[in-house]
Short mmCIF file of the N, C-alpha and C atoms (twelve columns), coordinates in Angstrom:
data_MODEL
# 
_entry.id   MODEL 
# 
loop_
_atom_site.group_PDB 
_atom_site.id 
_atom_site.type_symbol 
_atom_site.label_atom_id 
_atom_site.label_alt_id 
_atom_site.label_comp_id 
_atom_site.label_asym_id 
_atom_site.label_seq_id 
_atom_site.Cartn_x 
_atom_site.Cartn_y 
_atom_site.Cartn_z 
_atom_site.pdbx_PDB_model_num 
ATOM 1   N N  . MET A 1  31.001  -9.377  22.230  1 
ATOM 2   C CA . MET A 1  30.001  -10.417 22.113  1 
ATOM 3   C C  . MET A 1  28.556  -10.012 22.511  1 
ATOM 4   N N  . PHE A 2  28.461  -9.231  23.690  1 
ATOM 5   C CA . PHE A 2  27.040  -8.757  23.942  1 
ATOM 6   C C  . PHE A 2  26.703  -7.750  22.950  1 
ATOM 7   N N  . THR A 3  27.501  -6.940  22.282  1 
ATOM 8   C CA . THR A 3  26.979  -6.053  21.202  1 
ATOM 9   C C  . THR A 3  26.444  -6.871  19.973  1 
ATOM 10  N N  . TYR A 4  27.187  -8.032  19.713  1 
ATOM 11  C CA . TYR A 4  26.901  -8.708  18.656  1 
ATOM 12  C C  . TYR A 4  25.488  -9.284  18.735  1 
ATOM 13  N N  . LEU A 5  25.178  -9.717  20.000  1 
ATOM 14  C CA . LEU A 5  23.858  -10.312 20.121  1 
ATOM 15  C C  . LEU A 5  22.675  -9.315  20.240  1 
ATOM 16  N N  . LYS A 6  23.035  -8.007  20.716  1 
ATOM 17  C CA . LYS A 6  22.157  -6.977  20.678  1 
ATOM 18  C C  . LYS A 6  21.803  -6.667  19.108  1 
ATOM 19  N N  . MET A 7  22.892  -6.584  18.339  1 
ATOM 20  C CA . MET A 7  22.710  -6.316  16.913  1 
ATOM 21  C C  . MET A 7  21.849  -7.289  16.137  1 
ATOM 22  N N  . LYS A 8  22.042  -8.621  16.622  1 
ATOM 23  C CA . LYS A 8  21.301  -9.647  15.915  1 
ATOM 24  C C  . LYS A 8  19.816  -9.642  16.333  1 
ATOM 25  N N  . LYS A 9  19.664  -9.336  17.575  1 
ATOM 26  C CA . LYS A 9  18.316  -9.151  17.981  1 
ATOM 27  C C  . LYS A 9  17.547  -7.996  17.450  1 
ATOM 28  N N  . ASN A 10 18.086  -6.741  17.048  1 
ATOM 29  C CA . ASN A 10 17.622  -5.873  16.354  1 
ATOM 30  C C  . ASN A 10 17.298  -6.015  14.781  1 
ATOM 31  N N  . GLU A 11 18.373  -6.933  14.309  1 
ATOM 32  C CA . GLU A 11 18.303  -7.564  13.075  1 
ATOM 33  C C  . GLU A 11 16.912  -8.434  12.824  1 
ATOM 34  N N  . TRP A 12 16.732  -9.154  13.857  1 
ATOM 35  C CA . TRP A 12 15.511  -10.145 13.750  1 
ATOM 36  C C  . TRP A 12 14.247  -9.346  13.843  1 
ATOM 37  N N  . LYS A 13 14.322  -8.286  14.809  1 
ATOM 38  C CA . LYS A 13 13.118  -7.439  14.763  1 
ATOM 39  C C  . LYS A 13 12.774  -6.804  13.409  1 
ATOM 40  N N  . VAL A 14 13.630  -6.380  12.775  1 
ATOM 41  C CA . VAL A 14 13.592  -5.536  11.486  1 
ATOM 42  C C  . VAL A 14 12.996  -6.535  10.398  1 
ATOM 43  N N  . LYS A 15 13.754  -7.774  10.480  1 
ATOM 44  C CA . LYS A 15 13.299  -8.770  9.536   1 
ATOM 45  C C  . LYS A 15 11.861  -9.171  9.675   1 
ATOM 46  N N  . ALA A 16 11.498  -9.286  10.970  1 
ATOM 47  C CA . ALA A 16 10.140  -9.722  11.342  1 
ATOM 48  C C  . ALA A 16 9.010   -8.578  10.932  1 
ATOM 49  N N  . MET A 17 9.498   -7.423  11.098  1 
ATOM 50  C CA . MET A 17 8.625   -6.255  10.659  1 
ATOM 51  C C  . MET A 17 8.528   -6.142  9.161   1 
ATOM 52  N N  . PHE A 18 9.562   -6.675  8.377   1 
ATOM 53  C CA . PHE A 18 9.541   -6.396  7.088   1 
ATOM 54  C C  . PHE A 18 8.829   -7.600  6.473   1 
ATOM 55  N N  . TYR A 19 9.167   -8.740  7.030   1 
ATOM 56  C CA . TYR A 19 8.192   -9.956  6.490   1 
ATOM 57  C C  . TYR A 19 6.718   -9.719  6.720   1 
ATOM 58  N N  . GLY A 20 6.492   -9.157  7.908   1 
ATOM 59  C CA . GLY A 20 5.043   -9.082  8.354   1 
ATOM 60  C C  . GLY A 20 4.289   -8.024  7.251   1 
ATOM 61  N N  . THR A 21 4.994   -7.069  6.953   1 
ATOM 62  C CA . THR A 21 4.512   -5.977  5.932   1 
ATOM 63  C C  . THR A 21 4.309   -6.750  4.682   1 
ATOM 64  N N  . ILE A 22 5.221   -7.527  4.187   1 
ATOM 65  C CA . ILE A 22 4.997   -8.294  2.818   1 
ATOM 66  C C  . ILE A 22 3.864   -9.140  2.996   1 
ATOM 67  N N  . ALA A 23 3.779   -9.874  3.967   1 
ATOM 68  C CA . ALA A 23 2.649   -10.810 4.239   1 
ATOM 69  C C  . ALA A 23 1.328   -10.055 4.190   1 
ATOM 70  N N  . THR A 24 1.300   -8.862  4.747   1 
ATOM 71  C CA . THR A 24 0.051   -8.190  4.851   1 
ATOM 72  C C  . THR A 24 -0.364  -7.740  3.375   1 
ATOM 73  N N  . LEU A 25 0.630   -7.195  2.598   1 
ATOM 74  C CA . LEU A 25 0.502   -6.764  1.299   1 
ATOM 75  C C  . LEU A 25 -0.174  -7.908  0.376   1 
ATOM 76  N N  . ILE A 26 0.542   -9.073  0.668   1 
ATOM 77  C CA . ILE A 26 0.122   -10.217 -0.090  1 
ATOM 78  C C  . ILE A 26 -1.452  -10.682 0.383   1 
ATOM 79  N N  . ASP A 27 -1.702  -10.553 1.546   1 
ATOM 80  C CA . ASP A 27 -3.098  -10.868 1.964   1 
ATOM 81  C C  . ASP A 27 -4.043  -9.851  1.418   1 
ATOM 82  N N  . ASN A 28 -3.642  -8.624  1.309   1 
ATOM 83  C CA . ASN A 28 -4.585  -7.530  0.776   1 
ATOM 84  C C  . ASN A 28 -4.493  -7.396  -0.690  1 
ATOM 85  N N  . GLN A 29 -3.952  -8.340  -1.510  1 
ATOM 86  C CA . GLN A 29 -3.526  -8.321  -2.930  1 
ATOM 87  C C  . GLN A 29 -4.951  -7.893  -3.748  1 
ATOM 88  N N  . ASN A 30 -6.015  -8.538  -3.219  1 
ATOM 89  C CA . ASN A 30 -7.240  -8.430  -4.036  1 
ATOM 90  C C  . ASN A 30 -7.745  -7.050  -4.042  1 
ATOM 91  N N  . GLU A 31 -7.812  -6.481  -2.662  1 
ATOM 92  C CA . GLU A 31 -8.218  -5.140  -2.469  1 
ATOM 93  C C  . GLU A 31 -7.416  -4.083  -3.252  1 
ATOM 94  N N  . ILE A 32 -6.119  -4.294  -3.238  1 
ATOM 95  C CA . ILE A 32 -5.211  -3.274  -3.917  1 
ATOM 96  C C  . ILE A 32 -5.416  -3.527  -5.362  1 
ATOM 97  N N  . LEU A 33 -5.491  -4.642  -5.821  1 
ATOM 98  C CA . LEU A 33 -5.921  -4.661  -7.405  1 
ATOM 99  C C  . LEU A 33 -7.209  -4.206  -7.787  1 
ATOM 100 N N  . ALA A 34 -8.138  -4.283  -6.838  1 
ATOM 101 C CA . ALA A 34 -9.487  -3.611  -7.117  1 
ATOM 102 C C  . ALA A 34 -9.309  -2.015  -7.059  1 
ATOM 103 N N  . VAL A 35 -8.658  -1.538  -6.344  1 
ATOM 104 C CA . VAL A 35 -8.510  -0.185  -6.252  1 
ATOM 105 C C  . VAL A 35 -7.627  0.305   -7.460  1 
ATOM 106 N N  . LEU A 36 -6.504  -0.420  -7.906  1 
ATOM 107 C CA . LEU A 36 -5.912  -0.091  -9.195  1 
ATOM 108 C C  . LEU A 36 -6.825  -0.231  -10.440 1 
ATOM 109 N N  . GLN A 37 -7.682  -1.202  -10.248 1 
ATOM 110 C CA . GLN A 37 -8.575  -1.377  -11.611 1 
ATOM 111 C C  . GLN A 37 -9.560  -0.122  -11.558 1 
ATOM 112 N N  . LYS A 38 -10.066 0.296   -10.501 1 
ATOM 113 C CA . LYS A 38 -10.957 1.175   -10.435 1 
ATOM 114 C C  . LYS A 38 -10.331 2.820   -10.853 1 
ATOM 115 N N  . LEU A 39 -9.075  2.798   -10.485 1 
ATOM 116 C CA . LEU A 39 -8.256  3.931   -10.920 1 
ATOM 117 C C  . LEU A 39 -8.214  3.936   -12.141 1 
ATOM 118 N N  . TYR A 40 -7.719  2.711   -12.816 1 
ATOM 119 C CA . TYR A 40 -7.432  2.789   -14.190 1 
ATOM 120 C C  . TYR A 40 -8.596  2.993   -15.150 1 
ATOM 121 N N  . LEU A 41 -9.917  2.444   -14.691 1 
ATOM 122 C CA . LEU A 41 -11.152 2.777   -15.427 1 
ATOM 123 C C  . LEU A 41 -11.496 4.317   -15.374 1 
ATOM 124 N N  . ALA A 42 -11.185 4.920   -14.249 1 
ATOM 125 C CA . ALA A 42 -11.545 6.299   -14.150 1 
ATOM 126 C C  . ALA A 42 -10.702 7.225   -14.792 1 
ATOM 127 N N  . LEU A 43 -9.432  6.828   -14.997 1 
ATOM 128 C CA . LEU A 43 -8.518  7.728   -15.765 1 
ATOM 129 C C  . LEU A 43 -8.006  7.210   -17.152 1 
ATOM 130 N N  . LYS A 44 -8.692  6.403   -17.692 1 
ATOM 131 C CA . LYS A 44 -8.196  5.855   -18.971 1 
ATOM 132 C C  . LYS A 44 -8.419  6.798   -20.207 1 
ATOM 133 N N  . ASP A 45 -9.380  7.653   -20.070 1 
ATOM 134 C CA . ASP A 45 -9.734  8.658   -21.093 1 
ATOM 135 C C  . ASP A 45 -9.078  10.172  -20.817 1 
ATOM 136 N N  . VAL A 46 -8.238  10.187  -19.805 1 
ATOM 137 C CA . VAL A 46 -7.743  11.471  -19.435 1 
ATOM 138 C C  . VAL A 46 -6.512  11.772  -20.064 1 
ATOM 139 N N  . SER A 47 -6.349  13.086  -20.654 1 
ATOM 140 C CA . SER A 47 -4.984  13.430  -21.284 1 
ATOM 141 C C  . SER A 47 -3.866  13.507  -20.389 1 
ATOM 142 N N  . ALA A 48 -2.779  13.567  -20.914 1 
ATOM 143 C CA . ALA A 48 -1.431  13.512  -20.200 1 
ATOM 144 C C  . ALA A 48 -1.394  14.686  -19.424 1 
ATOM 145 N N  . ASP A 49 -1.713  15.849  -19.828 1 
ATOM 146 C CA . ASP A 49 -1.737  17.103  -19.157 1 
ATOM 147 C C  . ASP A 49 -2.537  17.165  -17.857 1 
ATOM 148 N N  . GLU A 50 -3.762  16.497  -17.839 1 
ATOM 149 C CA . GLU A 50 -4.562  16.665  -16.752 1 
ATOM 150 C C  . GLU A 50 -4.406  15.307  -15.882 1 
ATOM 151 N N  . LEU A 51 -3.676  14.428  -16.201 1 
ATOM 152 C CA . LEU A 51 -3.462  13.097  -15.561 1 
ATOM 153 C C  . LEU A 51 -3.197  13.209  -14.020 1 
ATOM 154 N N  . GLN A 52 -2.245  14.133  -13.851 1 
ATOM 155 C CA . GLN A 52 -1.728  14.276  -12.461 1 
ATOM 156 C C  . GLN A 52 -2.793  14.726  -11.537 1 
ATOM 157 N N  . LYS A 53 -3.498  15.785  -11.903 1 
ATOM 158 C CA . LYS A 53 -4.678  16.353  -11.146 1 
ATOM 159 C C  . LYS A 53 -5.780  15.272  -10.963 1 
ATOM 160 N N  . GLU A 54 -6.110  14.504  -12.017 1 
ATOM 161 C CA . GLU A 54 -7.225  13.846  -12.098 1 
ATOM 162 C C  . GLU A 54 -6.825  12.471  -11.226 1 
ATOM 163 N N  . PHE A 55 -5.447  11.926  -11.353 1 
ATOM 164 C CA . PHE A 55 -5.147  10.811  -10.537 1 
ATOM 165 C C  . PHE A 55 -5.268  11.071  -9.218  1 
ATOM 166 N N  . ILE A 56 -4.897  12.079  -8.684  1 
ATOM 167 C CA . ILE A 56 -4.977  12.432  -7.241  1 
ATOM 168 C C  . ILE A 56 -6.424  12.665  -6.837  1 
ATOM 169 N N  . ASN A 57 -7.201  13.252  -7.500  1 
ATOM 170 C CA . ASN A 57 -8.697  13.380  -7.246  1 
ATOM 171 C C  . ASN A 57 -9.313  12.032  -7.303  1 
ATOM 172 N N  . LYS A 58 -9.258  11.282  -8.237  1 
ATOM 173 C CA . LYS A 58 -9.817  9.866   -8.401  1 
ATOM 174 C C  . LYS A 58 -9.296  9.076   -7.282  1 
ATOM 175 N N  . LEU A 59 -8.137  9.082   -7.027  1 
ATOM 176 C CA . LEU A 59 -7.584  8.222   -5.833  1 
ATOM 177 C C  . LEU A 59 -8.270  8.523   -4.535  1 
ATOM 178 N N  . ALA A 60 -8.289  9.897   -4.331  1 
ATOM 179 C CA . ALA A 60 -8.856  10.289  -3.087  1 
ATOM 180 C C  . ALA A 60 -10.424 10.039  -3.093  1 
ATOM 181 N N  . GLU A 61 -11.145 10.120  -4.243  1 
ATOM 182 C CA . GLU A 61 -12.527 9.581   -4.120  1 
ATOM 183 C C  . GLU A 61 -12.685 8.223   -3.837  1 
ATOM 184 N N  . ILE A 62 -11.839 7.341   -4.458  1 
ATOM 185 C CA . ILE A 62 -11.910 5.865   -4.328  1 
ATOM 186 C C  . ILE A 62 -11.747 5.429   -2.826  1 
ATOM 187 N N  . ILE A 63 -10.648 6.111   -2.254  1 
ATOM 188 C CA . ILE A 63 -10.254 5.914   -0.988  1 
ATOM 189 C C  . ILE A 63 -11.410 6.261   0.154   1 
ATOM 190 N N  . HIS A 64 -11.998 7.407   -0.332  1 
ATOM 191 C CA . HIS A 64 -13.207 7.981   0.512   1 
ATOM 192 C C  . HIS A 64 -14.359 7.014   0.411   1 
ATOM 193 N N  . GLU A 65 -14.551 6.599   -0.760  1 
ATOM 194 C CA . GLU A 65 -15.817 5.511   -0.915  1 
ATOM 195 C C  . GLU A 65 -15.587 4.143   -0.213  1 
ATOM 196 N N  . GLU A 66 -14.272 3.807   -0.228  1 
ATOM 197 C CA . GLU A 66 -14.002 2.595   0.482   1 
ATOM 198 C C  . GLU A 66 -13.994 2.693   1.916   1 
ATOM 199 N N  . GLY A 67 -13.659 3.846   2.359   1 
ATOM 200 C CA . GLY A 67 -13.804 4.166   3.777   1 
ATOM 201 C C  . GLY A 67 -15.165 4.316   4.367   1 
ATOM 202 N N  . LYS A 68 -16.073 4.760   3.507   1 
ATOM 203 C CA . LYS A 68 -17.354 4.694   3.978   1 
ATOM 204 C C  . LYS A 68 -18.051 3.456   3.847   1 
ATOM 205 N N  . ASP A 69 -17.721 2.646   3.042   1 
ATOM 206 C CA . ASP A 69 -18.060 1.191   2.802   1 
ATOM 207 C C  . ASP A 69 -17.614 0.406   3.885   1 
ATOM 208 N N  . LYS A 70 -16.552 0.572   4.463   1 
ATOM 209 C CA . LYS A 70 -15.835 -0.250  5.515   1 
ATOM 210 C C  . LYS A 70 -16.557 0.255   6.812   1 
ATOM 211 N N  . ASN A 71 -17.032 1.489   7.031   1 
ATOM 212 C CA . ASN A 71 -17.588 1.991   8.223   1 
ATOM 213 C C  . ASN A 71 -18.958 1.602   8.431   1 
ATOM 214 N N  . LYS A 72 -19.589 1.015   7.386   1 
ATOM 215 C CA . LYS A 72 -21.168 0.580   7.510   1 
ATOM 216 C C  . LYS A 72 -21.168 -0.658  8.085   1 
# 
């Protein structure tokens, strides 16, 4: 019985963490969509061969710019 209660307590912790993460993603949905929109606009004219390199570079640039904006 004691083991069952420990298991349930751990299960509740995991569920709380999971639901908290989902709630945070929903709260930040506008920010995530803005980043994806910027990324799409930056990469829409790139060929398939260069897409991987450009994707990583542009994503890093967008994250860097947003980091600078938040620090101000």
